[in-house]
Short mmCIF file of C-alpha atoms in Angstrom, two decimals:
data_model
loop_
_atom_site.label_atom_id
_atom_site.label_comp_id
_atom_site.label_asym_id
_atom_site.label_seq_id
_atom_site.Cartn_x
_atom_site.Cartn_y
_atom_site.Cartn_z
CA MET A 1 119.96 121.15 135.35
CA ILE A 2 119.91 117.37 135.30
CA TYR A 3 116.75 116.20 133.59
CA LEU A 4 115.61 112.76 134.74
CA ASP A 5 111.96 112.82 133.75
CA ASN A 6 112.21 111.28 130.31
CA ALA A 7 109.31 108.93 131.05
CA ALA A 8 107.11 112.04 131.06
CA THR A 9 108.67 113.55 127.97
CA THR A 10 112.15 113.30 126.55
CA PHE A 11 114.46 116.24 126.93
CA PRO A 12 116.56 117.43 125.26
CA LYS A 13 115.47 116.55 121.75
CA PRO A 14 117.93 115.80 118.94
CA ASP A 15 119.08 118.92 117.08
CA THR A 16 117.54 117.62 113.86
CA VAL A 17 114.13 117.58 115.57
CA ILE A 18 114.46 121.18 116.72
CA ASN A 19 115.76 122.31 113.33
CA THR A 20 112.91 120.57 111.55
CA VAL A 21 110.24 122.32 113.59
CA THR A 22 111.92 125.65 112.93
CA ASP A 23 112.27 124.88 109.25
CA PHE A 24 108.62 123.90 108.99
CA MET A 25 107.48 127.04 110.75
CA LEU A 26 109.76 129.27 108.69
CA ASN A 27 109.61 127.70 105.28
CA CYS A 28 106.51 125.54 104.96
CA GLY A 29 103.79 126.39 107.42
CA ALA A 30 100.91 125.05 105.32
CA SER A 31 98.09 122.76 106.39
CA PRO A 32 98.53 119.25 104.95
CA GLY A 33 95.96 118.21 102.37
CA ARG A 34 94.27 121.58 102.38
CA GLY A 35 95.35 122.91 99.03
CA GLY A 36 97.21 122.23 95.85
CA TYR A 37 100.06 124.71 96.25
CA ASP A 38 103.55 123.38 96.76
CA SER A 39 103.90 123.94 100.49
CA ALA A 40 100.51 122.31 101.24
CA ILE A 41 101.53 119.30 99.18
CA ARG A 42 104.92 119.28 100.95
CA ALA A 43 103.19 119.35 104.34
CA SER A 44 101.12 116.33 103.32
CA GLU A 45 104.28 114.56 102.20
CA ILE A 46 105.72 115.07 105.67
CA LEU A 47 102.77 113.17 107.17
CA TYR A 48 103.29 110.39 104.68
CA GLU A 49 107.03 110.30 105.39
CA CYS A 50 106.37 110.12 109.11
CA GLN A 51 104.03 107.17 108.60
CA GLU A 52 106.77 105.48 106.59
CA SER A 53 109.39 106.15 109.27
CA ILE A 54 107.19 104.79 112.05
CA ALA A 55 106.27 101.77 109.93
CA LYS A 56 109.95 101.08 109.34
CA LEU A 57 110.88 101.37 113.01
CA PHE A 58 108.10 99.01 114.14
CA SER A 59 107.91 96.69 111.10
CA ILE A 60 104.34 97.78 110.40
CA PRO A 61 103.27 96.46 106.99
CA THR A 62 100.67 99.15 106.19
CA PRO A 63 101.98 102.67 106.92
CA GLU A 64 98.68 104.26 105.88
CA ARG A 65 97.04 102.56 108.87
CA ILE A 66 99.14 104.72 111.21
CA VAL A 67 97.00 107.70 112.17
CA PHE A 68 98.20 110.73 114.06
CA THR A 69 96.73 111.83 117.34
CA LYS A 70 97.64 114.51 119.84
CA ASN A 71 99.11 111.95 122.25
CA ALA A 72 98.96 108.29 123.26
CA THR A 73 95.92 108.99 125.44
CA GLU A 74 93.94 110.16 122.44
CA ALA A 75 95.13 107.12 120.49
CA ILE A 76 93.94 104.83 123.29
CA ASN A 77 90.59 106.62 123.52
CA ALA A 78 90.15 106.40 119.75
CA ALA A 79 90.81 102.67 119.85
CA ILE A 80 88.57 101.89 122.81
CA PHE A 81 85.60 104.07 121.86
CA GLY A 82 85.95 103.25 118.19
CA LEU A 83 85.91 99.53 118.75
CA ILE A 84 83.82 98.80 121.83
CA ASN A 85 80.04 98.55 121.70
CA PRO A 86 77.54 97.99 124.54
CA GLY A 87 77.77 94.37 125.68
CA ASP A 88 81.44 94.03 124.76
CA GLU A 89 84.00 93.14 127.39
CA ILE A 90 87.42 94.75 127.81
CA ILE A 91 90.31 93.21 129.69
CA ILE A 92 92.94 95.56 131.04
CA SER A 93 95.79 94.97 133.45
CA SER A 94 96.49 96.26 136.92
CA MET A 95 99.54 98.10 135.60
CA GLU A 96 97.66 100.43 133.27
CA HIS A 97 98.02 104.16 133.14
CA ASN A 98 94.87 106.23 133.66
CA SER A 99 94.73 106.67 129.89
CA VAL A 100 93.50 103.09 129.67
CA MET A 101 91.90 102.82 133.10
CA ARG A 102 89.71 105.91 132.79
CA ALA A 103 88.78 105.28 129.16
CA SER A 104 87.82 101.68 130.02
CA HIS A 105 85.85 102.86 133.03
CA GLU A 106 83.97 105.30 130.81
CA ALA A 107 83.27 102.45 128.38
CA THR A 108 81.54 100.57 131.21
CA LYS A 109 79.21 103.55 131.66
CA ARG A 110 78.31 103.13 127.99
CA GLY A 111 77.40 99.46 128.41
CA ALA A 112 80.69 97.58 128.18
CA SER A 113 82.07 95.38 130.94
CA LEU A 114 85.57 95.43 132.33
CA LYS A 115 87.92 92.84 133.82
CA ILE A 116 91.32 93.50 135.30
CA ALA A 117 94.23 91.05 135.11
CA HIS A 118 96.35 91.42 138.22
CA GLY A 119 100.08 91.68 138.08
CA THR A 120 102.84 90.18 140.18
CA PRO A 121 104.35 92.30 142.99
CA GLU A 122 107.09 93.22 140.47
CA GLY A 123 104.44 94.64 138.18
CA LYS A 124 104.53 91.87 135.61
CA ILE A 125 101.33 90.83 133.88
CA LEU A 126 101.55 87.15 133.14
CA PRO A 127 99.92 86.25 129.81
CA GLU A 128 98.08 83.34 131.42
CA SER A 129 96.45 85.72 133.89
CA ILE A 130 94.92 87.51 130.92
CA GLU A 131 93.95 84.32 129.12
CA ARG A 132 92.05 83.10 132.19
CA LEU A 133 89.79 86.17 131.97
CA ILE A 134 88.81 85.81 128.31
CA SER A 135 85.13 85.06 127.78
CA SER A 136 82.82 84.87 124.79
CA LYS A 137 82.08 88.58 125.32
CA THR A 138 85.70 89.73 125.31
CA LYS A 139 86.42 92.01 122.40
CA LEU A 140 89.58 93.81 123.43
CA ILE A 141 92.62 93.29 125.61
CA CYS A 142 94.44 96.52 126.52
CA LEU A 143 97.90 96.02 127.89
CA ILE A 144 100.69 98.38 128.73
CA HIS A 145 103.96 97.21 127.19
CA SER A 146 106.12 98.84 129.79
CA SER A 147 105.07 100.45 133.05
CA ASN A 148 105.55 104.17 133.47
CA VAL A 149 106.06 103.50 137.19
CA SER A 150 108.34 100.48 137.43
CA GLY A 151 109.54 100.12 133.85
CA THR A 152 108.43 96.48 133.98
CA ILE A 153 108.20 95.03 130.47
CA ASN A 154 105.26 92.80 129.61
CA ASP A 155 105.34 89.98 127.09
CA ILE A 156 102.98 91.51 124.56
CA TYR A 157 103.97 89.04 121.86
CA THR A 158 102.62 86.08 123.83
CA VAL A 159 99.50 88.07 124.71
CA SER A 160 99.04 88.88 121.02
CA ARG A 161 99.21 85.17 120.12
CA ILE A 162 96.79 84.23 122.90
CA ALA A 163 94.34 86.92 121.78
CA LYS A 164 94.49 85.77 118.17
CA ARG A 165 93.75 82.22 119.26
CA HIS A 166 90.64 83.47 121.06
CA LYS A 167 89.71 85.90 118.25
CA VAL A 168 90.06 88.89 120.56
CA TYR A 169 91.66 92.19 119.56
CA THR A 170 94.66 93.62 121.37
CA LEU A 171 95.57 97.23 122.01
CA PHE A 172 99.10 97.70 123.26
CA ASP A 173 100.13 100.91 124.95
CA LEU A 174 103.67 101.51 123.74
CA SER A 175 104.06 104.93 125.40
CA GLN A 176 107.01 103.91 127.55
CA SER A 177 108.63 101.41 125.21
CA ALA A 178 108.51 102.95 121.74
CA GLY A 179 111.99 104.20 120.95
CA ILE A 180 113.35 102.69 124.17
CA ILE A 181 113.37 98.99 123.29
CA PRO A 182 113.04 97.31 119.88
CA ILE A 183 109.42 96.47 118.98
CA ASP A 184 108.07 94.37 116.15
CA ALA A 185 104.45 95.44 115.73
CA SER A 186 103.90 93.55 112.48
CA ALA A 187 101.39 91.16 114.07
CA PHE A 188 99.68 93.63 116.40
CA ASP A 189 96.03 94.62 116.05
CA LEU A 190 96.21 98.09 117.55
CA ALA A 191 99.08 99.99 119.09
CA ALA A 192 99.17 103.42 120.71
CA PHE A 193 102.30 105.53 120.58
CA SER A 194 103.39 108.66 122.32
CA GLY A 195 105.25 110.96 119.95
CA HIS A 196 107.10 113.05 122.50
CA LYS A 197 108.65 110.42 124.75
CA GLY A 198 111.04 107.81 123.36
CA LEU A 199 110.33 108.84 119.78
CA PHE A 200 111.77 112.33 120.41
CA GLY A 201 108.92 114.30 118.83
CA THR A 202 107.31 117.35 120.32
CA MET A 203 104.45 117.35 122.80
CA GLY A 204 101.07 117.20 121.09
CA THR A 205 101.93 114.20 118.97
CA GLY A 206 100.99 110.55 119.16
CA ALA A 207 99.84 107.83 116.84
CA LEU A 208 97.53 104.87 116.63
CA TYR A 209 98.21 101.86 114.44
CA ILE A 210 95.12 99.93 113.36
CA ARG A 211 95.72 96.67 111.56
CA LYS A 212 94.07 96.32 108.16
CA GLY A 213 90.73 94.53 108.49
CA ILE A 214 89.81 96.03 111.86
CA ASP A 215 86.93 98.49 111.77
CA VAL A 216 87.34 101.34 114.20
CA LYS A 217 84.99 104.31 114.27
CA PRO A 218 86.74 107.68 114.46
CA LEU A 219 86.72 109.76 117.61
CA LEU A 220 86.33 113.04 115.72
CA TYR A 221 84.25 114.01 112.73
CA GLY A 222 84.96 116.95 110.47
CA GLY A 223 86.89 118.27 107.52
CA THR A 224 89.64 116.12 106.07
CA GLY A 225 90.41 117.94 102.84
CA SER A 226 88.90 115.01 100.93
CA TYR A 227 85.41 113.93 99.81
CA SER A 228 84.21 117.34 100.92
CA GLU A 229 80.76 117.02 99.36
CA SER A 230 79.92 113.99 101.47
CA ALA A 231 78.33 114.28 104.90
CA ARG A 232 80.16 111.11 105.89
CA MET A 233 83.78 110.73 106.84
CA PRO A 234 85.99 109.28 104.11
CA GLN A 235 86.75 105.63 104.77
CA GLU A 236 90.36 105.87 103.56
CA TYR A 237 93.15 105.84 106.08
CA PRO A 238 94.48 108.03 107.53
CA ASP A 239 91.76 110.53 106.49
CA LEU A 240 89.13 108.67 108.53
CA PHE A 241 91.00 109.73 111.68
CA HIS A 242 92.32 113.10 110.60
CA ALA A 243 89.33 115.39 111.05
CA GLY A 244 90.53 118.95 111.48
CA THR A 245 93.98 120.37 110.95
CA VAL A 246 96.69 118.03 112.18
CA ASN A 247 99.77 119.07 114.11
CA ALA A 248 102.00 119.25 111.05
CA PRO A 249 105.06 120.87 112.70
CA GLY A 250 104.81 118.28 115.46
CA ILE A 251 104.54 115.45 112.98
CA ALA A 252 107.53 116.83 111.08
CA ALA A 253 109.42 116.75 114.37
CA LEU A 254 108.22 113.25 115.15
CA ASN A 255 109.40 112.09 111.75
CA GLU A 256 112.87 113.44 112.50
CA GLY A 257 112.80 111.87 115.95
CA VAL A 258 112.02 108.46 114.50
CA ARG A 259 114.66 108.93 111.82
CA PHE A 260 117.15 109.76 114.58
CA ILE A 261 116.38 106.43 116.24
CA LEU A 262 116.68 104.56 112.95
CA ARG A 263 120.00 106.26 112.29
CA GLU A 264 121.58 106.19 115.73
CA GLY A 265 120.25 102.92 117.16
CA VAL A 266 119.55 104.31 120.62
CA TYR A 267 118.46 101.16 122.41
CA GLU A 268 121.75 99.93 123.87
CA LYS A 269 122.71 103.28 125.31
CA GLU A 270 119.30 103.74 126.90
CA LYS A 271 119.43 100.26 128.41
CA GLU A 272 122.93 100.81 129.73
CA ILE A 273 122.19 104.15 131.36
CA THR A 274 119.04 102.78 133.02
CA ARG A 275 120.97 99.81 134.40
CA TYR A 276 123.65 102.14 135.71
CA LEU A 277 121.05 104.24 137.51
CA TYR A 278 119.27 101.16 138.85
CA ASP A 279 122.50 99.68 140.18
CA LEU A 280 123.58 102.89 141.93
CA LEU A 281 120.17 103.43 143.51
CA SER A 282 119.91 99.81 144.62
CA GLU A 283 123.12 100.22 146.63
CA ILE A 284 121.43 102.73 148.93
CA PRO A 285 120.17 100.79 151.97
CA ALA A 286 117.09 102.93 152.68
CA VAL A 287 115.88 102.72 149.09
CA THR A 288 113.41 100.19 147.72
CA ILE A 289 112.99 99.84 143.97
CA PRO A 290 109.81 98.10 142.82
CA GLY A 291 110.16 95.99 139.69
CA GLU A 292 112.92 94.07 138.01
CA ARG A 293 116.37 95.23 136.91
CA GLU A 294 115.54 94.65 133.24
CA ARG A 295 113.19 97.47 132.42
CA THR A 296 112.59 100.54 130.34
CA SER A 297 113.76 103.89 131.64
CA ALA A 298 111.45 104.37 134.63
CA VAL A 299 113.22 103.69 137.93
CA SER A 300 110.85 104.47 140.77
CA VAL A 301 111.93 104.33 144.37
CA THR A 302 110.55 104.64 147.84
CA VAL A 303 112.69 105.71 150.77
CA LYS A 304 112.06 104.53 154.29
CA ASN A 305 110.36 107.25 156.39
CA LYS A 306 110.63 109.87 153.67
CA ASP A 307 107.93 111.67 151.72
CA VAL A 308 108.63 111.26 148.01
CA VAL A 309 107.16 114.64 147.07
CA GLU A 310 109.40 116.40 149.58
CA LEU A 311 112.39 114.46 148.24
CA ALA A 312 111.52 115.57 144.70
CA GLU A 313 111.35 119.17 145.87
CA GLU A 314 114.74 118.91 147.57
CA LEU A 315 116.21 117.41 144.41
CA ASN A 316 114.61 120.23 142.43
CA ARG A 317 116.53 122.70 144.58
CA GLU A 318 119.68 120.91 143.49
CA GLY A 319 118.65 121.29 139.84
CA ILE A 320 117.57 117.68 139.45
CA CYS A 321 114.24 117.06 137.70
CA VAL A 322 112.40 113.97 138.86
CA ARG A 323 108.72 113.21 139.31
CA ALA A 324 107.06 112.09 142.53
CA GLY A 325 103.56 110.78 143.20
CA LEU A 326 101.30 108.27 141.51
CA HIS A 327 102.32 109.06 137.93
CA CYS A 328 98.68 108.84 136.75
CA ALA A 329 98.81 105.10 137.39
CA PRO A 330 97.07 104.26 140.69
CA LEU A 331 96.37 100.69 139.60
CA ALA A 332 100.08 100.14 139.08
CA HIS A 333 100.88 101.57 142.49
CA ARG A 334 98.35 99.24 144.11
CA THR A 335 100.01 96.33 142.35
CA LEU A 336 103.46 97.42 143.45
CA GLY A 337 102.35 98.18 147.00
CA THR A 338 103.16 101.89 146.75
CA ILE A 339 99.67 103.36 146.54
CA HIS A 340 99.92 105.18 149.89
CA SER A 341 103.42 106.52 149.54
CA GLY A 342 103.69 107.01 145.79
CA THR A 343 107.17 106.79 144.36
CA LEU A 344 109.98 109.04 143.31
CA ARG A 345 110.69 108.32 139.67
CA PHE A 346 114.06 108.81 138.02
CA SER A 347 113.91 108.32 134.28
CA PRO A 348 117.05 108.83 132.23
CA GLY A 349 117.08 109.14 128.46
CA TYR A 350 119.36 108.79 125.49
CA PHE A 351 121.10 112.07 126.25
CA THR A 352 121.69 111.29 129.92
CA GLU A 353 125.34 110.71 130.71
CA LYS A 354 126.80 108.60 133.52
CA ALA A 355 128.10 111.79 135.13
CA HIS A 356 124.51 113.08 135.35
CA ILE A 357 123.44 109.87 137.06
CA GLU A 358 126.36 110.01 139.48
CA SER A 359 125.61 113.63 140.41
CA ALA A 360 121.91 112.95 140.87
CA VAL A 361 122.44 109.83 142.99
CA SER A 362 125.07 111.60 145.07
CA ALA A 363 122.70 114.51 145.75
CA PHE A 364 119.91 112.06 146.50
CA LYS A 365 122.06 110.20 149.02
CA LYS A 366 122.95 113.42 150.80
CA ILE A 367 119.29 114.43 151.00
CA ILE A 368 118.08 111.15 152.45
CA GLU A 369 120.97 110.93 154.90
CA LYS A 370 120.18 114.35 156.39
CA MET B 1 98.10 112.39 82.32
CA LEU B 2 96.24 112.41 85.62
CA ALA B 3 95.38 109.48 87.87
CA THR B 4 92.75 110.44 90.44
CA VAL B 5 92.95 108.73 93.82
CA ALA B 6 90.94 108.73 97.02
CA SER B 7 93.20 110.78 99.25
CA ILE B 8 96.32 112.87 99.32
CA ASN B 9 97.94 110.12 101.36
CA SER B 10 97.34 107.67 98.50
CA ALA B 11 98.72 110.22 96.05
CA ASN B 12 101.86 110.69 98.13
CA ARG B 13 102.38 106.96 98.53
CA LEU B 14 102.01 106.44 94.81
CA LYS B 15 104.35 109.27 93.96
CA ALA B 16 107.01 108.02 96.37
CA ARG B 17 106.87 104.45 95.06
CA LEU B 18 106.97 105.62 91.44
CA THR B 19 110.10 107.62 92.19
CA GLU B 20 111.88 105.08 94.35
CA LYS B 21 111.10 101.86 92.51
CA TYR B 22 110.40 102.89 88.92
CA SER B 23 112.23 106.20 88.59
CA VAL B 24 109.06 107.65 87.13
CA PRO B 25 108.65 111.33 87.90
CA SER B 26 105.21 112.46 88.99
CA ARG B 27 103.59 115.30 90.84
CA VAL B 28 100.78 115.42 93.37
CA ILE B 29 98.13 117.97 92.44
CA GLN B 30 94.68 118.91 93.57
CA THR B 31 92.18 117.24 91.23
CA PRO B 32 90.46 119.78 88.96
CA SER B 33 86.89 120.39 90.15
CA SER B 34 85.42 119.21 86.87
CA LEU B 35 86.87 115.73 87.42
CA THR B 36 85.65 115.00 90.90
CA LYS B 37 82.09 114.48 92.07
CA GLU B 38 82.99 114.35 95.75
CA GLY B 39 84.96 117.60 95.91
CA CYS B 40 88.52 118.19 97.15
CA GLY B 41 90.36 115.28 95.65
CA TYR B 42 93.98 114.67 94.74
CA SER B 43 95.67 113.18 91.71
CA ILE B 44 99.10 112.48 90.42
CA ARG B 45 100.28 113.90 87.14
CA PHE B 46 102.75 111.92 85.04
CA ASP B 47 103.79 111.38 81.46
CA ASN B 48 101.23 109.58 79.27
CA SER B 49 103.76 106.88 78.42
CA GLN B 50 103.91 105.75 82.06
CA LYS B 51 100.25 104.76 82.46
CA SER B 52 100.90 101.02 82.69
CA THR B 53 103.67 101.57 85.23
CA VAL B 54 101.36 103.72 87.33
CA GLU B 55 98.65 101.04 87.17
CA LYS B 56 101.15 98.37 88.21
CA CYS B 57 102.52 100.50 91.03
CA ALA B 58 99.03 101.33 92.33
CA ALA B 59 98.14 97.64 92.31
CA GLU B 60 101.25 96.85 94.37
CA LEU B 61 100.21 99.43 96.94
CA HIS B 62 96.52 98.39 96.86
CA ILE B 63 95.64 101.93 95.84
CA ASN B 64 92.45 102.29 93.87
CA ILE B 65 92.85 104.60 90.90
CA ARG B 66 89.45 106.07 90.28
CA ALA B 67 90.14 107.21 86.75
CA PHE B 68 92.85 108.19 84.28
CA PHE B 69 92.50 111.40 82.35
CA ARG B 70 94.59 112.36 79.37
CA GLU B 71 95.26 116.10 79.30
CA GLU B 72 95.00 117.94 76.02
CA THR B 73 95.08 121.62 75.23
CA ASN B 74 92.28 123.16 73.24
CA ASN B 75 93.45 126.67 72.42
CA THR B 76 94.14 127.94 75.92
CA ASP B 77 91.90 125.49 77.82
CA THR B 78 92.93 122.14 79.21
CA VAL B 79 90.61 119.34 78.20
CA TYR B 80 90.51 116.13 80.22
CA ILE B 81 89.71 112.97 78.32
CA LYS B 82 88.80 109.96 80.43
CA GLU B 83 90.74 106.87 79.43
#
């Protein structure tokens, strides 16, 4: 099998990640913050250590303001619904995933208003296109750092500076960029992470960073293992966002995934393998690749007179795992001009070798030349 | 001695910093019921001589220590004396 769907979830995971999950399940197994016995305390330490690891990787000054979620979508929902009130305005981009698009749309049903900054045909959201939309009602700008369709990387640092100048909060969706390209989140307001993609954790993990000084209401209410006599949620982070038992084995795995990145420095290899794939695919005359060469690991293609879903199925028969369709990002496909056809997405990862790319592209060529 | 804090996360942060920066051993424990009005709290336990270091470390981390309790044994019972 050649796995080229790392934009959906990374596979394989580092051995240390797998061993950590097993070790947690075999030797710890307790619910963090739900008791005073050693393994419950140890489980809580794992959460703390994971916050520290994430903070280190992204230069976040306040690790305790990193809260765990089940995925980036939940992190995005927590940020939007915890921050936005009726009458507030949200600006999103035309490259957003449905995680942002649908949550923002729901916010409009609850009295918020929504504006969309349109991207270039390459899928780039120009910071000035966002700035032009800011009004006195704007409370939040949600922007995808890197597209899950085209891999296009947006300049979130400039957008962050613009937003600060206008006293507007930013929420950056780092699902496709965290662990793939270096990120300095020290000046960000809010950032949503996927745990199981570039950060090498298991599915069922994500995180939301909320800068100190920003008040966000929690999405869930319930037991936290603290202040149990009070009917109100504790105001301390991360407890405010950790109602119910958290995914401790997943967070242990995520911690090891982040440590792997800190230790191995994965960025150059990931960049190189994506470029290699892009260059080989771009040599095929019938293939069109939306977006720029510099990108994160999503390389989507269309093929003249071919159905992308059928192509994915033929590649599947050859043992090659790729994803076809709209990738839960119809706005992005409209921007890129691929809404009717969808695209066939190849997404390599850290463990993808050049030989895998060569085999996959060779098989792909044979299929489209039939 | 016990220092009671708002959450287990605060307790873990404090413990880690005490170990890494000050080489002060400590242990995270569940706060005894008699010492907490809110229920289900956490504390760190450390040697009495390290109180000022713990205060300094908590201040660095912006962790609010709710109270310090000296632990004494009265026959077989532990008695907590608020400092």
